[in-house]
Amino acid sequence: MKIVKPSTIAGVMELLPKEQLVFDKIKNIIEESYKKYQFMPIDTPVIEKNEILFAKGGGETEKQIYEIASESKDMSLRFDLTVPLARYVAEHFQDLNFPFKRYHIAKVYRGERNQKGRYREFYQCDIDIIGHNSLSIYNDALLPRVIYDIFDKLNFSDLTFKINNRKLLNGFFRSLGIEDSTDVLRTIDKKDKIGLDNTYEELVKLTCEEKAKTIIDFINNTASNQTLLEKLSGFSDNELFLEGLDELSKVYNYMIDLDIPDKNIKIDLAITRGLDYYTSTVYETFINGYEKIGSVCSGGRYEDLASNFSKQKLPGVGMSIGLTRLFYQFQELGLIDDQIESFTDSLIIPMDEEANEYGIEVLKKLRSRGEAVDIYLEDGKFKKKMTYADKLGVKEVIILGADELANKEVSIKNMQTGEQIKKSFADL
């Protein structure tokens, strides 16, 4: 029989148990924080109909879809958790209570180019708030508060929320005579990757030199938050621009009210977000000093994401942590503590087969008391058994030899200090 060389496809993450424990710890911190703010869990199928996925994805998204090989070929793997959410809310509208606060932590799939740190299968950790007919702008400030709590628990509270508003941007573009701003927004979204000069050159191709310069001057503003808001208040009389400015100002002030320090907020007019469905507030989040990681959490508001699936008006706002990529970046930079305690506190080691039955008796007694305990019943030398316990990371081993068996005792060795004591079975 031919032996197939075991390997994974490019662009997926597979961890050893020790790393998986760290990954799961971070994921659990995220989930518990979402629950703390009363977000409800949902799960949706990994496979969705193409007509659902393509309804609002747009742009580059369709090129990244993994289609399912079937006779009908009308199904694909989800590329994010937001479009399935729109379908979910529209489908279950009658059974949901609005505003509907949900979280969803699951894998998504994109045909990313094979490069370091970019994954084709990865976890996203999403929170969204969906309203019926309307949704208070307060919610746009609540989400960053949740994210701030999460990164504080991960010991990364020194971060910056970069916020902007697409209505403000689109109103500004209209004042320049640019009615369809889709390509302009996507070009600005690439600014940090291609640089300011290349962004200018791309904008010249889309508009003209004069408009491109005006746009660059607008998005490259480094004034403080309050100064920038004051400056923008007299910048344009375009109705959409003024509406976006009002929303941006409210979101900023609500974030301050929710005790996010001003130093952790930056109104950045170059933040656009690439996906087509964002209509108002947009965010990107960076850990200060580690900006090269890229945004660790992003999102925004969409006024009517479910319009393709329902006649109901369902505005919403959401943010998402790309957990797989974030974990990879943290590992690369040595930013996470991998000292995770073992699930097993104690490991019972019978010295020989004669002590196995007694070992099982000890195991049952300790488990009945709620102890995290396991037993090693494999053959081998004592050194091999102790090496297993050491690699498992247990706090103590319970050694059962001939003397312990004869006297109905156990020997307990502390794996950190090396101290060893004896106890009777009755005193366990």
C-alpha positions as a Markdown table, in Angstrom:
| # | Residue | x | y | z |
|---|---|---|---|---|
| 1 | Met | 0.0 | 0.0 | 0.0 |
| 2 | Lys | 1.3 | 3.4 | -1.0 |
| 3 | Ile | 2.0 | 5.7 | 2.0 |
| 4 | Val | 0.5 | 9.2 | 1.4 |
| 5 | Lys | 2.7 | 11.9 | 2.9 |
| 6 | Pro | 0.6 | 13.7 | 5.5 |
| 7 | Ser | 0.3 | 17.4 | 4.9 |
| 8 | Thr | -2.3 | 20.2 | 5.1 |
| 9 | Ile | -3.2 | 22.5 | 2.2 |
| 10 | Ala | -1.6 | 26.0 | 2.1 |
| 11 | Gly | -3.4 | 28.7 | 3.9 |
| 12 | Val | -4.8 | 26.8 | 6.9 |
| 13 | Met | -3.7 | 26.8 | 10.6 |
| 14 | Glu | -3.3 | 23.6 | 12.5 |
| 15 | Leu | -1.9 | 23.8 | 16.1 |
| 16 | Leu | -0.4 | 21.4 | 18.6 |
| 17 | Pro | -2.4 | 20.9 | 21.8 |
| 18 | Lys | -0.3 | 23.4 | 23.9 |
| 19 | Glu | -0.8 | 26.1 | 21.2 |
| 20 | Gln | -4.5 | 25.2 | 20.9 |
| 21 | Leu | -5.0 | 25.8 | 24.6 |
| 22 | Val | -3.6 | 29.3 | 24.2 |
| 23 | Phe | -5.8 | 29.9 | 21.1 |
| 24 | Asp | -8.9 | 28.6 | 22.9 |
| 25 | Lys | -8.1 | 30.8 | 26.0 |
| 26 | Ile | -8.1 | 33.9 | 23.8 |
| 27 | Lys | -11.3 | 32.7 | 22.0 |
| 28 | Asn | -13.0 | 32.1 | 25.4 |
| 29 | Ile | -12.0 | 35.6 | 26.6 |
| 30 | Ile | -13.6 | 37.1 | 23.5 |
| 31 | Glu | -16.8 | 35.0 | 23.9 |
| 32 | Glu | -17.2 | 35.8 | 27.6 |
| 33 | Ser | -16.8 | 39.5 | 26.9 |
| 34 | Tyr | -19.5 | 39.3 | 24.2 |
| 35 | Lys | -21.8 | 37.6 | 26.7 |
| 36 | Lys | -21.1 | 40.2 | 29.4 |
| 37 | Tyr | -22.6 | 42.8 | 27.1 |
| 38 | Gln | -25.7 | 40.6 | 26.5 |
| 39 | Phe | -24.9 | 39.5 | 22.9 |
| 40 | Met | -26.7 | 36.3 | 22.1 |
| 41 | Pro | -24.9 | 33.4 | 20.3 |
| 42 | Ile | -26.0 | 32.1 | 16.9 |
| 43 | Asp | -24.6 | 29.6 | 14.4 |
| 44 | Thr | -25.2 | 29.4 | 10.7 |
| 45 | Pro | -24.3 | 26.8 | 8.1 |
| 46 | Val | -20.8 | 26.9 | 6.6 |
| 47 | Ile | -22.4 | 26.4 | 3.2 |
| 48 | Glu | -24.7 | 29.1 | 1.8 |
| 49 | Lys | -26.5 | 29.5 | -1.5 |
| 50 | Asn | -24.6 | 31.6 | -4.0 |
| 51 | Glu | -27.5 | 34.0 | -4.5 |
| 52 | Ile | -27.2 | 34.8 | -0.7 |
| 53 | Leu | -23.5 | 35.3 | -0.7 |
| 54 | Phe | -23.3 | 37.3 | -3.9 |
| 55 | Ala | -26.3 | 39.5 | -3.0 |
| 56 | Lys | -24.3 | 42.0 | -1.0 |
| 57 | Gly | -20.7 | 40.9 | -1.1 |
| 58 | Gly | -19.7 | 42.6 | -4.3 |
| 59 | Gly | -16.2 | 43.8 | -5.4 |
| 60 | Glu | -13.3 | 41.4 | -4.9 |
| 61 | Thr | -15.4 | 39.1 | -2.7 |
| 62 | Glu | -16.8 | 37.0 | -5.6 |
| 63 | Lys | -13.2 | 36.2 | -6.8 |
| 64 | Gln | -12.4 | 34.7 | -3.4 |
| 65 | Ile | -15.4 | 32.5 | -3.0 |
| 66 | Tyr | -14.9 | 28.7 | -2.6 |
| 67 | Glu | -17.6 | 27.1 | -4.6 |
| 68 | Ile | -18.9 | 23.6 | -3.7 |
| 69 | Ala | -18.5 | 21.0 | -6.4 |
| 70 | Ser | -22.0 | 19.7 | -7.1 |
| 71 | Glu | -24.3 | 19.2 | -10.0 |
| 72 | Ser | -26.2 | 22.4 | -9.4 |
| 73 | Lys | -23.1 | 24.4 | -8.4 |
| 74 | Asp | -25.2 | 27.0 | -6.6 |
| 75 | Met | -23.5 | 26.7 | -3.2 |
| 76 | Ser | -20.3 | 28.1 | -1.7 |
| 77 | Leu | -18.5 | 28.3 | 1.6 |
| 78 | Arg | -19.2 | 31.5 | 3.5 |
| 79 | Phe | -16.6 | 34.2 | 3.2 |
| 80 | Asp | -17.6 | 36.2 | 6.3 |
| 81 | Leu | -20.3 | 36.0 | 9.0 |
| 82 | Thr | -22.1 | 39.2 | 8.2 |
| 83 | Val | -23.9 | 38.2 | 5.0 |
| 84 | Pro | -25.1 | 35.0 | 6.5 |
| 85 | Leu | -26.3 | 37.1 | 9.4 |
| 86 | Ala | -28.4 | 39.3 | 7.1 |
| 87 | Arg | -30.0 | 36.1 | 5.7 |
| 88 | Tyr | -30.5 | 34.8 | 9.2 |
| 89 | Val | -32.3 | 37.9 | 10.5 |
| 90 | Ala | -34.5 | 38.2 | 7.4 |
| 91 | Glu | -35.5 | 34.5 | 7.7 |
| 92 | His | -36.1 | 34.5 | 11.4 |
| 93 | Phe | -37.5 | 38.0 | 11.6 |
| 94 | Gln | -40.7 | 37.1 | 13.4 |
| 95 | Asp | -38.9 | 35.2 | 16.1 |
| 96 | Leu | -36.3 | 37.8 | 17.0 |
| 97 | Asn | -36.4 | 40.7 | 19.5 |
| 98 | Phe | -35.0 | 44.0 | 18.2 |
| 99 | Pro | -32.5 | 45.5 | 18.6 |
| 100 | Phe | -31.0 | 42.1 | 18.1 |
| 101 | Lys | -27.6 | 41.7 | 19.6 |
| 102 | Arg | -25.7 | 38.6 | 18.4 |
| 103 | Tyr | -22.2 | 37.2 | 18.5 |
| 104 | His | -20.9 | 34.5 | 16.2 |
| 105 | Ile | -17.5 | 32.9 | 16.5 |
| 106 | Ala | -16.8 | 30.5 | 13.6 |
| 107 | Lys | -14.6 | 29.7 | 10.6 |
| 108 | Val | -14.9 | 31.4 | 7.3 |
| 109 | Tyr | -13.3 | 30.7 | 3.9 |
| 110 | Arg | -11.6 | 32.9 | 1.3 |
| 111 | Gly | -9.4 | 32.2 | -1.6 |
| 112 | Glu | -6.6 | 34.3 | -0.3 |
| 113 | Arg | -3.3 | 34.4 | -2.1 |
| 114 | Asn | -0.8 | 32.0 | -0.5 |
| 115 | Gln | 1.4 | 34.3 | 1.6 |
| 116 | Lys | 2.7 | 34.4 | 5.2 |
| 117 | Gly | 0.0 | 35.2 | 7.8 |
| 118 | Arg | -2.9 | 35.1 | 5.3 |
| 119 | Tyr | -5.3 | 32.3 | 5.7 |
| 120 | Arg | -7.9 | 30.6 | 3.5 |
| 121 | Glu | -9.7 | 29.1 | 6.5 |
| 122 | Phe | -9.8 | 31.3 | 9.6 |
| 123 | Tyr | -11.9 | 32.2 | 12.7 |
| 124 | Gln | -13.8 | 35.4 | 12.8 |
| 125 | Cys | -15.3 | 36.6 | 16.1 |
| 126 | Asp | -18.2 | 38.9 | 15.2 |
| 127 | Ile | -20.6 | 41.1 | 17.2 |
| 128 | Asp | -23.5 | 42.9 | 15.5 |
| 129 | Ile | -26.5 | 44.9 | 16.6 |
| 130 | Ile | -29.5 | 44.9 | 14.2 |
| 131 | Gly | -32.4 | 47.3 | 14.5 |
| 132 | His | -35.9 | 47.3 | 13.0 |
| 133 | Asn | -36.5 | 50.5 | 10.9 |
| 134 | Ser | -33.9 | 52.4 | 13.0 |
| 135 | Leu | -30.9 | 51.8 | 15.2 |
| 136 | Ser | -29.5 | 54.4 | 17.7 |
| 137 | Ile | -26.1 | 55.8 | 16.8 |
| 138 | Tyr | -25.2 | 55.0 | 20.4 |
| 139 | Asn | -24.6 | 51.3 | 19.3 |
| 140 | Asp | -21.8 | 52.4 | 17.0 |
| 141 | Ala | -19.9 | 53.5 | 20.2 |
| 142 | Leu | -20.9 | 50.5 | 22.3 |
| 143 | Leu | -19.1 | 48.0 | 20.0 |
| 144 | Pro | -15.6 | 49.6 | 20.5 |
| 145 | Arg | -16.3 | 49.6 | 24.2 |
| 146 | Val | -16.7 | 45.8 | 24.1 |
| 147 | Ile | -13.5 | 45.4 | 22.0 |
| 148 | Tyr | -11.6 | 47.7 | 24.4 |
| 149 | Asp | -12.6 | 45.3 | 27.3 |
| 150 | Ile | -11.4 | 42.3 | 25.3 |
| 151 | Phe | -7.9 | 43.7 | 24.5 |
| 152 | Asp | -7.6 | 45.0 | 28.1 |
| 153 | Lys | -8.1 | 41.4 | 29.3 |
| 154 | Leu | -5.5 | 40.3 | 26.8 |
| 155 | Asn | -3.1 | 42.9 | 28.2 |
| 156 | Phe | -3.2 | 45.0 | 25.0 |
| 157 | Ser | -5.2 | 48.0 | 26.2 |
| 158 | Asp | -2.8 | 50.4 | 24.5 |
| 159 | Leu | -4.6 | 50.4 | 21.2 |
| 160 | Thr | -6.2 | 53.0 | 18.9 |
| 161 | Phe | -9.7 | 52.9 | 17.4 |
| 162 | Lys | -9.5 | 54.7 | 14.1 |
| 163 | Ile | -13.0 | 55.8 | 13.2 |
| 164 | Asn | -14.6 | 57.5 | 10.2 |
| 165 | Asn | -18.0 | 57.9 | 8.4 |
| 166 | Arg | -18.7 | 57.0 | 4.8 |
| 167 | Lys | -21.6 | 59.5 | 4.5 |
| 168 | Leu | -19.0 | 62.2 | 5.3 |
| 169 | Leu | -16.7 | 60.8 | 2.7 |
| 170 | Asn | -19.3 | 60.4 | 0.0 |
| 171 | Gly | -20.7 | 63.9 | 0.7 |
| 172 | Phe | -17.2 | 65.3 | 0.3 |
| 173 | Phe | -16.7 | 63.4 | -3.0 |
| 174 | Arg | -20.1 | 64.7 | -4.3 |
| 175 | Ser | -19.0 | 68.2 | -3.5 |
| 176 | Leu | -16.1 | 67.5 | -5.9 |
| 177 | Gly | -18.5 | 66.2 | -8.6 |
| 178 | Ile | -17.7 | 62.5 | -7.9 |
| 179 | Glu | -21.1 | 60.8 | -7.8 |
| 180 | Asp | -19.9 | 57.1 | -7.9 |
| 181 | Ser | -17.2 | 56.9 | -5.3 |
| 182 | Thr | -16.8 | 53.1 | -5.1 |
| 183 | Asp | -13.4 | 53.0 | -6.8 |
| 184 | Val | -12.2 | 56.1 | -5.0 |
| 185 | Leu | -13.1 | 54.5 | -1.6 |
| 186 | Arg | -11.3 | 51.3 | -2.5 |
| 187 | Thr | -8.2 | 53.2 | -3.6 |
| 188 | Ile | -8.1 | 55.1 | -0.3 |
| 189 | Asp | -8.6 | 51.8 | 1.6 |
| 190 | Lys | -5.3 | 50.6 | 0.1 |
| 191 | Lys | -3.3 | 53.8 | 1.2 |
| 192 | Asp | -1.3 | 52.1 | 4.0 |
| 193 | Lys | -0.3 | 49.2 | 1.6 |
| 194 | Ile | 0.6 | 51.2 | -1.4 |
| 195 | Gly | 1.7 | 54.5 | 0.2 |
| 196 | Leu | 0.4 | 58.1 | -0.2 |
| 197 | Asp | 2.2 | 58.8 | -3.5 |
| 198 | Asn | 0.8 | 55.7 | -5.2 |
| 199 | Thr | -2.6 | 56.5 | -3.8 |
| 200 | Tyr | -2.4 | 60.0 | -5.3 |
| 201 | Glu | -1.4 | 58.5 | -8.7 |
| 202 | Glu | -4.3 | 56.1 | -8.6 |
| 203 | Leu | -6.7 | 58.9 | -7.7 |
| 204 | Val | -5.4 | 60.9 | -10.6 |
| 205 | Lys | -6.4 | 58.1 | -13.0 |
| 206 | Leu | -9.9 | 57.9 | -11.4 |
| 207 | Thr | -10.5 | 61.7 | -11.3 |
| 208 | Cys | -7.9 | 64.4 | -12.2 |
| 209 | Glu | -4.8 | 66.0 | -10.6 |
| 210 | Glu | -6.7 | 68.8 | -8.9 |
| 211 | Lys | -9.4 | 66.5 | -7.4 |
| 212 | Ala | -6.7 | 63.9 | -6.4 |
| 213 | Lys | -4.7 | 66.6 | -4.5 |
| 214 | Thr | -7.8 | 67.8 | -2.8 |
| 215 | Ile | -8.7 | 64.3 | -1.7 |
| 216 | Ile | -5.2 | 63.6 | -0.4 |
| 217 | Asp | -5.1 | 66.8 | 1.6 |
| 218 | Phe | -8.5 | 65.9 | 3.1 |
| 219 | Ile | -7.7 | 62.3 | 4.1 |
| 220 | Asn | -4.1 | 63.1 | 5.3 |
| 221 | Asn | -5.3 | 65.3 | 8.2 |
| 222 | Thr | -3.4 | 64.8 | 11.5 |
| 223 | Ala | -5.3 | 67.3 | 13.7 |
| 224 | Ser | -6.5 | 66.2 | 17.1 |
| 225 | Asn | -10.1 | 64.8 | 17.3 |
| 226 | Gln | -11.8 | 67.9 | 18.7 |
| 227 | Thr | -9.8 | 70.2 | 16.4 |
| 228 | Leu | -10.7 | 68.1 | 13.4 |
| 229 | Leu | -14.4 | 68.0 | 14.2 |
| 230 | Glu | -14.4 | 71.8 | 14.6 |
| 231 | Lys | -12.5 | 72.2 | 11.3 |
| 232 | Leu | -14.9 | 69.9 | 9.4 |
| 233 | Ser | -18.0 | 71.7 | 10.7 |
| 234 | Gly | -17.4 | 74.5 | 8.3 |
| 235 | Phe | -15.8 | 72.5 | 5.5 |
| 236 | Ser | -18.9 | 71.8 | 3.3 |
| 237 | Asp | -22.6 | 72.5 | 3.1 |
| 238 | Asn | -23.3 | 69.2 | 1.4 |
| 239 | Glu | -26.3 | 67.6 | 3.1 |
| 240 | Leu | -24.8 | 64.0 | 3.2 |
| 241 | Phe | -21.5 | 65.4 | 4.4 |
| 242 | Leu | -23.2 | 67.2 | 7.3 |
| 243 | Glu | -25.2 | 64.1 | 8.2 |
| 244 | Gly | -22.0 | 62.0 | 8.3 |
| 245 | Leu | -20.2 | 64.6 | 10.4 |
| 246 | Asp | -23.1 | 64.7 | 12.9 |
| 247 | Glu | -22.9 | 60.9 | 13.2 |
| 248 | Leu | -19.1 | 60.9 | 13.5 |
| 249 | Ser | -19.2 | 63.5 | 16.3 |
| 250 | Lys | -21.9 | 61.6 | 18.2 |
| 251 | Val | -20.0 | 58.3 | 18.0 |
| 252 | Tyr | -16.8 | 59.9 | 19.2 |
| 253 | Asn | -18.6 | 61.6 | 22.1 |
| 254 | Tyr | -20.4 | 58.4 | 23.1 |
| 255 | Met | -17.1 | 56.5 | 23.1 |
| 256 | Ile | -15.7 | 59.1 | 25.5 |
| 257 | Asp | -18.9 | 58.8 | 27.6 |
| 258 | Leu | -18.3 | 55.0 | 27.7 |
| 259 | Asp | -14.9 | 55.6 | 29.3 |
| 260 | Ile | -12.8 | 54.9 | 26.2 |
| 261 | Pro | -9.8 | 57.3 | 26.7 |
| 262 | Asp | -9.5 | 60.0 | 24.1 |
| 263 | Lys | -5.9 | 58.9 | 23.5 |
| 264 | Asn | -7.3 | 55.6 | 22.3 |
| 265 | Ile | -9.5 | 57.2 | 19.7 |
| 266 | Lys | -8.4 | 58.7 | 16.4 |
| 267 | Ile | -10.7 | 60.2 | 13.8 |
| 268 | Asp | -9.0 | 59.2 | 10.6 |
| 269 | Leu | -10.6 | 60.4 | 7.4 |
| 270 | Ala | -8.6 | 57.8 | 5.4 |
| 271 | Ile | -10.5 | 54.8 | 7.0 |
| 272 | Thr | -13.0 | 53.5 | 4.5 |
| 273 | Arg | -13.2 | 49.7 | 4.8 |
| 274 | Gly | -13.2 | 47.8 | 1.5 |
| 275 | Leu | -16.5 | 45.9 | 1.6 |
| 276 | Asp | -19.4 | 47.5 | -0.3 |
| 277 | Tyr | -22.1 | 47.1 | 2.4 |
| 278 | Tyr | -20.8 | 49.7 | 4.9 |
| 279 | Thr | -22.8 | 53.0 | 4.6 |
| 280 | Ser | -21.9 | 55.1 | 7.7 |
| 281 | Thr | -19.5 | 54.5 | 10.7 |
| 282 | Val | -16.4 | 52.5 | 9.9 |
| 283 | Tyr | -13.6 | 51.4 | 12.2 |
| 284 | Glu | -10.2 | 49.8 | 12.3 |
| 285 | Thr | -8.3 | 49.0 | 15.4 |
| 286 | Phe | -4.5 | 49.0 | 15.9 |
| 287 | Ile | -2.3 | 48.0 | 18.8 |
| 288 | Asn | 0.1 | 50.9 | 19.5 |
| 289 | Gly | 3.7 | 50.0 | 18.7 |
| 290 | Tyr | 2.6 | 47.0 | 16.6 |
| 291 | Glu | 0.8 | 48.8 | 13.7 |
| 292 | Lys | 2.6 | 46.5 | 11.2 |
| 293 | Ile | 0.3 | 43.7 | 12.4 |
| 294 | Gly | -2.5 | 45.7 | 10.7 |
| 295 | Ser | -6.0 | 46.2 | 12.0 |
| 296 | Val | -6.8 | 43.7 | 14.8 |
| 297 | Cys | -10.5 | 44.5 | 14.7 |
| 298 | Ser | -12.6 | 46.2 | 12.1 |
| 299 | Gly | -16.2 | 46.8 | 11.0 |
| 300 | Gly | -18.9 | 49.4 | 10.5 |
| 301 | Arg | -22.6 | 50.3 | 10.0 |
| 302 | Tyr | -24.8 | 49.1 | 7.2 |
| 303 | Glu | -28.1 | 50.8 | 6.8 |
| 304 | Asp | -30.0 | 47.9 | 5.1 |
| 305 | Leu | -27.9 | 44.8 | 4.7 |
| 306 | Ala | -30.9 | 42.6 | 4.4 |
| 307 | Ser | -32.7 | 44.5 | 1.6 |
| 308 | Asn | -32.0 | 41.7 | -0.8 |
| 309 | Phe | -33.7 | 39.2 | 1.5 |
| 310 | Ser | -36.5 | 41.1 | 3.1 |
| 311 | Lys | -38.8 | 44.2 | 2.7 |
| 312 | Gln | -38.1 | 45.0 | 6.3 |
| 313 | Lys | -35.6 | 47.8 | 6.9 |
| 314 | Leu | -32.9 | 46.3 | 9.1 |
| 315 | Pro | -30.0 | 48.6 | 9.8 |
| 316 | Gly | -27.1 | 47.3 | 11.8 |
| 317 | Val | -23.6 | 47.8 | 13.0 |
| 318 | Gly | -20.9 | 45.2 | 13.6 |
| 319 | Met | -17.2 | 44.6 | 14.4 |
| 320 | Ser | -15.1 | 41.6 | 13.8 |
| 321 | Ile | -11.8 | 40.2 | 15.2 |
| 322 | Gly | -9.9 | 38.0 | 12.8 |
| 323 | Leu | -8.7 | 35.6 | 15.5 |
| 324 | Thr | -6.6 | 33.2 | 13.4 |
| 325 | Arg | -4.5 | 35.9 | 11.8 |
| 326 | Leu | -4.3 | 37.8 | 15.1 |
| 327 | Phe | -3.0 | 34.7 | 16.9 |
| 328 | Tyr | -0.4 | 34.1 | 14.2 |
| 329 | Gln | 0.8 | 37.7 | 14.4 |
| 330 | Phe | 1.0 | 37.5 | 18.2 |
| 331 | Gln | 3.0 | 34.3 | 18.0 |
| 332 | Glu | 5.4 | 35.8 | 15.5 |
| 333 | Leu | 6.1 | 38.7 | 17.7 |
| 334 | Gly | 6.2 | 36.7 | 20.9 |
| 335 | Leu | 3.3 | 38.7 | 22.4 |
| 336 | Ile | 1.4 | 35.9 | 24.0 |
| 337 | Asp | 2.0 | 33.8 | 27.1 |
| 338 | Asp | 2.0 | 30.1 | 26.3 |
| 339 | Gln | 2.1 | 29.0 | 29.9 |
| 340 | Ile | -1.3 | 27.4 | 30.0 |
| 341 | Glu | -2.1 | 25.1 | 32.9 |
| 342 | Ser | -2.9 | 21.5 | 32.0 |
| 343 | Phe | -6.5 | 20.3 | 32.2 |
| 344 | Thr | -5.2 | 17.6 | 34.5 |
| 345 | Asp | -4.1 | 18.6 | 38.0 |
| 346 | Ser | -2.9 | 15.2 | 39.2 |
| 347 | Leu | -1.7 | 12.1 | 37.3 |
| 348 | Ile | -1.9 | 8.7 | 39.0 |
| 349 | Ile | 1.1 | 6.5 | 38.2 |
| 350 | Pro | 0.9 | 2.8 | 39.3 |
| 351 | Met | 4.5 | 1.4 | 39.4 |
| 352 | Asp | 3.4 | -2.0 | 38.0 |
| 353 | Glu | 0.4 | -3.9 | 36.8 |
| 354 | Glu | -0.4 | -5.1 | 40.3 |
| 355 | Ala | -1.1 | -1.5 | 41.4 |
| 356 | Asn | -3.5 | -0.7 | 38.4 |
| 357 | Glu | -6.6 | -1.8 | 40.2 |
| 358 | Tyr | -5.8 | 0.2 | 43.3 |
| 359 | Gly | -4.9 | 3.2 | 41.0 |
| 360 | Ile | -8.4 | 3.0 | 39.4 |
| 361 | Glu | -9.9 | 3.0 | 42.9 |
| 362 | Val | -7.9 | 6.2 | 43.8 |
| 363 | Leu | -9.0 | 7.7 | 40.4 |
| 364 | Lys | -12.7 | 7.1 | 41.1 |
| 365 | Lys | -12.5 | 8.6 | 44.6 |
| 366 | Leu | -10.7 | 11.8 | 43.5 |
| 367 | Arg | -13.0 | 12.2 | 40.5 |
| 368 | Ser | -16.1 | 11.8 | 42.7 |
| 369 | Arg | -14.7 | 14.9 | 44.6 |
| 370 | Gly | -14.5 | 16.9 | 41.5 |
| 371 | Glu | -10.7 | 16.6 | 41.1 |
| 372 | Ala | -9.1 | 17.0 | 37.6 |
| 373 | Val | -7.2 | 13.7 | 37.7 |
| 374 | Asp | -6.1 | 11.0 | 35.2 |
| 375 | Ile | -4.2 | 7.7 | 35.3 |
| 376 | Tyr | -1.3 | 6.3 | 33.4 |
| 377 | Leu | -1.7 | 2.6 | 32.8 |
| 378 | Glu | 0.9 | 2.0 | 30.0 |
| 379 | Asp | 3.9 | -0.3 | 30.5 |
| 380 | Gly | 7.3 | 1.3 | 30.8 |
| 381 | Lys | 10.0 | 2.5 | 33.2 |
| 382 | Phe | 9.3 | 5.0 | 35.9 |
| 383 | Lys | 11.4 | 7.6 | 34.2 |
| 384 | Lys | 9.2 | 7.3 | 31.1 |
| 385 | Lys | 6.1 | 7.7 | 33.1 |
| 386 | Met | 7.4 | 10.8 | 34.9 |
| 387 | Thr | 8.5 | 12.4 | 31.6 |
| 388 | Tyr | 4.9 | 11.9 | 30.3 |
| 389 | Ala | 3.6 | 13.7 | 33.5 |
| 390 | Asp | 6.1 | 16.5 | 33.0 |
| 391 | Lys | 5.1 | 17.1 | 29.4 |
| 392 | Leu | 1.5 | 17.0 | 30.4 |
| 393 | Gly | 2.1 | 19.9 | 32.8 |
| 394 | Val | 0.4 | 18.3 | 35.8 |
| 395 | Lys | 0.9 | 19.9 | 39.2 |
| 396 | Glu | 1.5 | 16.6 | 41.0 |
| 397 | Val | 1.8 | 12.9 | 40.5 |
| 398 | Ile | 0.3 | 10.2 | 42.7 |
| 399 | Ile | 2.7 | 7.3 | 42.9 |
| 400 | Leu | 1.5 | 3.8 | 43.7 |
| 401 | Gly | 4.1 | 1.2 | 44.5 |
| 402 | Ala | 4.2 | -2.0 | 46.5 |
| 403 | Asp | 4.4 | -0.2 | 49.8 |
| 404 | Glu | 1.5 | 2.1 | 49.0 |
| 405 | Leu | -0.6 | -0.8 | 47.8 |
| 406 | Ala | 0.2 | -2.8 | 51.0 |
| 407 | Asn | -0.5 | 0.1 | 53.4 |
| 408 | Lys | -3.5 | 1.5 | 51.4 |
| 409 | Glu | -1.6 | 4.8 | 51.0 |
| 410 | Val | -0.5 | 7.1 | 48.2 |
| 411 | Ser | 2.7 | 9.1 | 47.6 |
| 412 | Ile | 2.1 | 12.6 | 46.3 |
| 413 | Lys | 5.0 | 14.4 | 44.5 |
| 414 | Asn | 4.8 | 18.1 | 43.8 |
| 415 | Met | 6.1 | 18.6 | 40.2 |
| 416 | Gln | 7.1 | 22.2 | 40.9 |
| 417 | Thr | 9.0 | 21.8 | 44.2 |
| 418 | Gly | 9.9 | 18.1 | 44.1 |
| 419 | Glu | 8.5 | 17.7 | 47.6 |
| 420 | Gln | 6.9 | 14.3 | 48.2 |
| 421 | Ile | 4.5 | 13.3 | 51.0 |
| 422 | Lys | 2.4 | 10.3 | 51.9 |
| 423 | Lys | -1.3 | 10.1 | 52.7 |
| 424 | Ser | -3.7 | 7.3 | 53.5 |
| 425 | Phe | -6.4 | 6.5 | 51.1 |
| 426 | Ala | -9.0 | 7.5 | 53.7 |
| 427 | Asp | -7.5 | 11.0 | 53.9 |
| 428 | Leu | -7.5 | 11.7 | 50.2 |
